[in-house]
């Protein structure tokens, strides 16, 4: 199973939606667009990926200049997400 994570980026928040390969919504929530919010998002992704035994994680963020760069790099470079074959797309 693949896990798809869609992220709507603003200067203050990241609005997140988890979906499966069939397009079914698994979860949605909002975190702050800062290090604490990105860490919380990573923890939620890892928890769902482990619970559902996903084979790949696809994380898509809208390209919003400087607002999306930091969360994209954090998620791309995170060792826990790399171990779970996460791919980050903008």
mmCIF file of C-alpha atoms in Angstrom:
data_model
loop_
_atom_site.group_PDB
_atom_site.id
_atom_site.type_symbol
_atom_site.label_atom_id
_atom_site.label_comp_id
_atom_site.label_asym_id
_atom_site.label_seq_id
_atom_site.Cartn_x
_atom_site.Cartn_y
_atom_site.Cartn_z
ATOM 1 C CA UNK A 1 0.000 0.000 0.000
ATOM 2 C CA UNK A 2 1.111 3.553 -0.736
ATOM 3 C CA UNK A 3 0.437 6.492 1.548
ATOM 4 C CA UNK A 4 -0.115 9.889 -0.069
ATOM 5 C CA UNK A 5 0.370 13.033 2.011
ATOM 6 C CA UNK A 6 -0.873 16.307 0.548
ATOM 7 C CA UNK A 7 0.208 19.544 2.198
ATOM 8 C CA UNK A 8 -1.273 23.002 1.601
ATOM 9 C CA UNK A 9 1.388 25.487 2.690
ATOM 10 C CA UNK A 10 0.938 28.969 4.124
ATOM 11 C CA UNK A 11 3.294 31.193 6.096
ATOM 12 C CA UNK A 12 1.726 30.117 9.394
ATOM 13 C CA UNK A 13 0.308 26.608 8.858
ATOM 14 C CA UNK A 14 0.550 23.350 6.975
ATOM 15 C CA UNK A 15 -2.846 21.829 6.186
ATOM 16 C CA UNK A 16 -2.321 18.088 5.766
ATOM 17 C CA UNK A 17 -4.387 15.299 4.208
ATOM 18 C CA UNK A 18 -3.488 11.583 4.217
ATOM 19 C CA UNK A 19 -4.946 9.409 1.445
ATOM 20 C CA UNK A 20 -4.541 5.847 0.249
ATOM 21 C CA UNK A 21 -3.941 4.791 -3.361
ATOM 22 C CA UNK A 22 -7.712 4.656 -4.015
ATOM 23 C CA UNK A 23 -8.046 8.329 -3.057
ATOM 24 C CA UNK A 24 -9.802 7.578 0.229
ATOM 25 C CA UNK A 25 -9.145 10.217 2.882
ATOM 26 C CA UNK A 26 -7.501 8.635 5.916
ATOM 27 C CA UNK A 27 -6.905 11.726 8.048
ATOM 28 C CA UNK A 28 -6.594 15.508 7.874
ATOM 29 C CA UNK A 29 -5.185 18.031 10.330
ATOM 30 C CA UNK A 30 -3.243 21.287 10.586
ATOM 31 C CA UNK A 31 0.178 21.949 12.112
ATOM 32 C CA UNK A 32 2.190 25.128 12.463
ATOM 33 C CA UNK A 33 4.715 25.890 9.737
ATOM 34 C CA UNK A 34 7.726 25.661 12.043
ATOM 35 C CA UNK A 35 10.152 23.010 13.306
ATOM 36 C CA UNK A 36 7.745 21.733 15.955
ATOM 37 C CA UNK A 37 4.945 21.417 13.414
ATOM 38 C CA UNK A 38 7.183 19.611 10.915
ATOM 39 C CA UNK A 39 8.330 17.208 13.635
ATOM 40 C CA UNK A 40 4.734 16.503 14.640
ATOM 41 C CA UNK A 41 3.829 15.947 10.989
ATOM 42 C CA UNK A 42 6.735 13.510 10.588
ATOM 43 C CA UNK A 43 5.626 11.602 13.686
ATOM 44 C CA UNK A 44 2.067 11.297 12.358
ATOM 45 C CA UNK A 45 3.291 10.124 8.950
ATOM 46 C CA UNK A 46 5.535 7.490 10.554
ATOM 47 C CA UNK A 47 2.724 6.287 12.847
ATOM 48 C CA UNK A 48 0.250 5.853 9.979
ATOM 49 C CA UNK A 49 2.867 4.276 7.710
ATOM 50 C CA UNK A 50 3.789 1.719 10.367
ATOM 51 C CA UNK A 51 0.167 1.015 11.320
ATOM 52 C CA UNK A 52 -0.850 0.385 7.702
ATOM 53 C CA UNK A 53 2.446 -1.282 6.678
ATOM 54 C CA UNK A 54 2.841 1.001 3.660
ATOM 55 C CA UNK A 55 5.417 0.227 0.986
ATOM 56 C CA UNK A 56 5.964 3.853 -0.092
ATOM 57 C CA UNK A 57 5.143 7.333 1.123
ATOM 58 C CA UNK A 58 4.546 10.155 -1.365
ATOM 59 C CA UNK A 59 4.527 13.637 0.169
ATOM 60 C CA UNK A 60 3.384 16.526 -2.031
ATOM 61 C CA UNK A 61 3.630 20.190 -1.074
ATOM 62 C CA UNK A 62 2.550 23.203 -3.047
ATOM 63 C CA UNK A 63 5.490 25.380 -4.067
ATOM 64 C CA UNK A 64 5.058 28.603 -2.116
ATOM 65 C CA UNK A 65 8.508 30.172 -2.286
ATOM 66 C CA UNK A 66 10.194 30.355 1.114
ATOM 67 C CA UNK A 67 7.186 28.986 3.019
ATOM 68 C CA UNK A 68 7.442 25.471 1.580
ATOM 69 C CA UNK A 69 11.223 25.156 1.329
ATOM 70 C CA UNK A 70 11.937 24.430 5.005
ATOM 71 C CA UNK A 71 9.221 21.784 5.543
ATOM 72 C CA UNK A 72 10.112 20.149 2.209
ATOM 73 C CA UNK A 73 13.794 19.904 3.135
ATOM 74 C CA UNK A 74 12.987 18.684 6.653
ATOM 75 C CA UNK A 75 10.750 15.899 5.350
ATOM 76 C CA UNK A 76 13.146 15.013 2.522
ATOM 77 C CA UNK A 77 16.175 14.682 4.821
ATOM 78 C CA UNK A 78 14.500 12.972 7.785
ATOM 79 C CA UNK A 79 16.079 9.561 8.478
ATOM 80 C CA UNK A 80 12.831 7.961 9.707
ATOM 81 C CA UNK A 81 11.015 8.949 6.519
ATOM 82 C CA UNK A 82 13.942 7.896 4.314
ATOM 83 C CA UNK A 83 13.899 4.472 5.980
ATOM 84 C CA UNK A 84 10.242 4.158 4.945
ATOM 85 C CA UNK A 85 10.931 5.090 1.295
ATOM 86 C CA UNK A 86 9.345 8.525 1.510
ATOM 87 C CA UNK A 87 9.529 10.757 -1.545
ATOM 88 C CA UNK A 88 8.890 14.488 -1.357
ATOM 89 C CA UNK A 89 7.477 16.426 -4.319
ATOM 90 C CA UNK A 90 6.785 20.139 -4.745
#
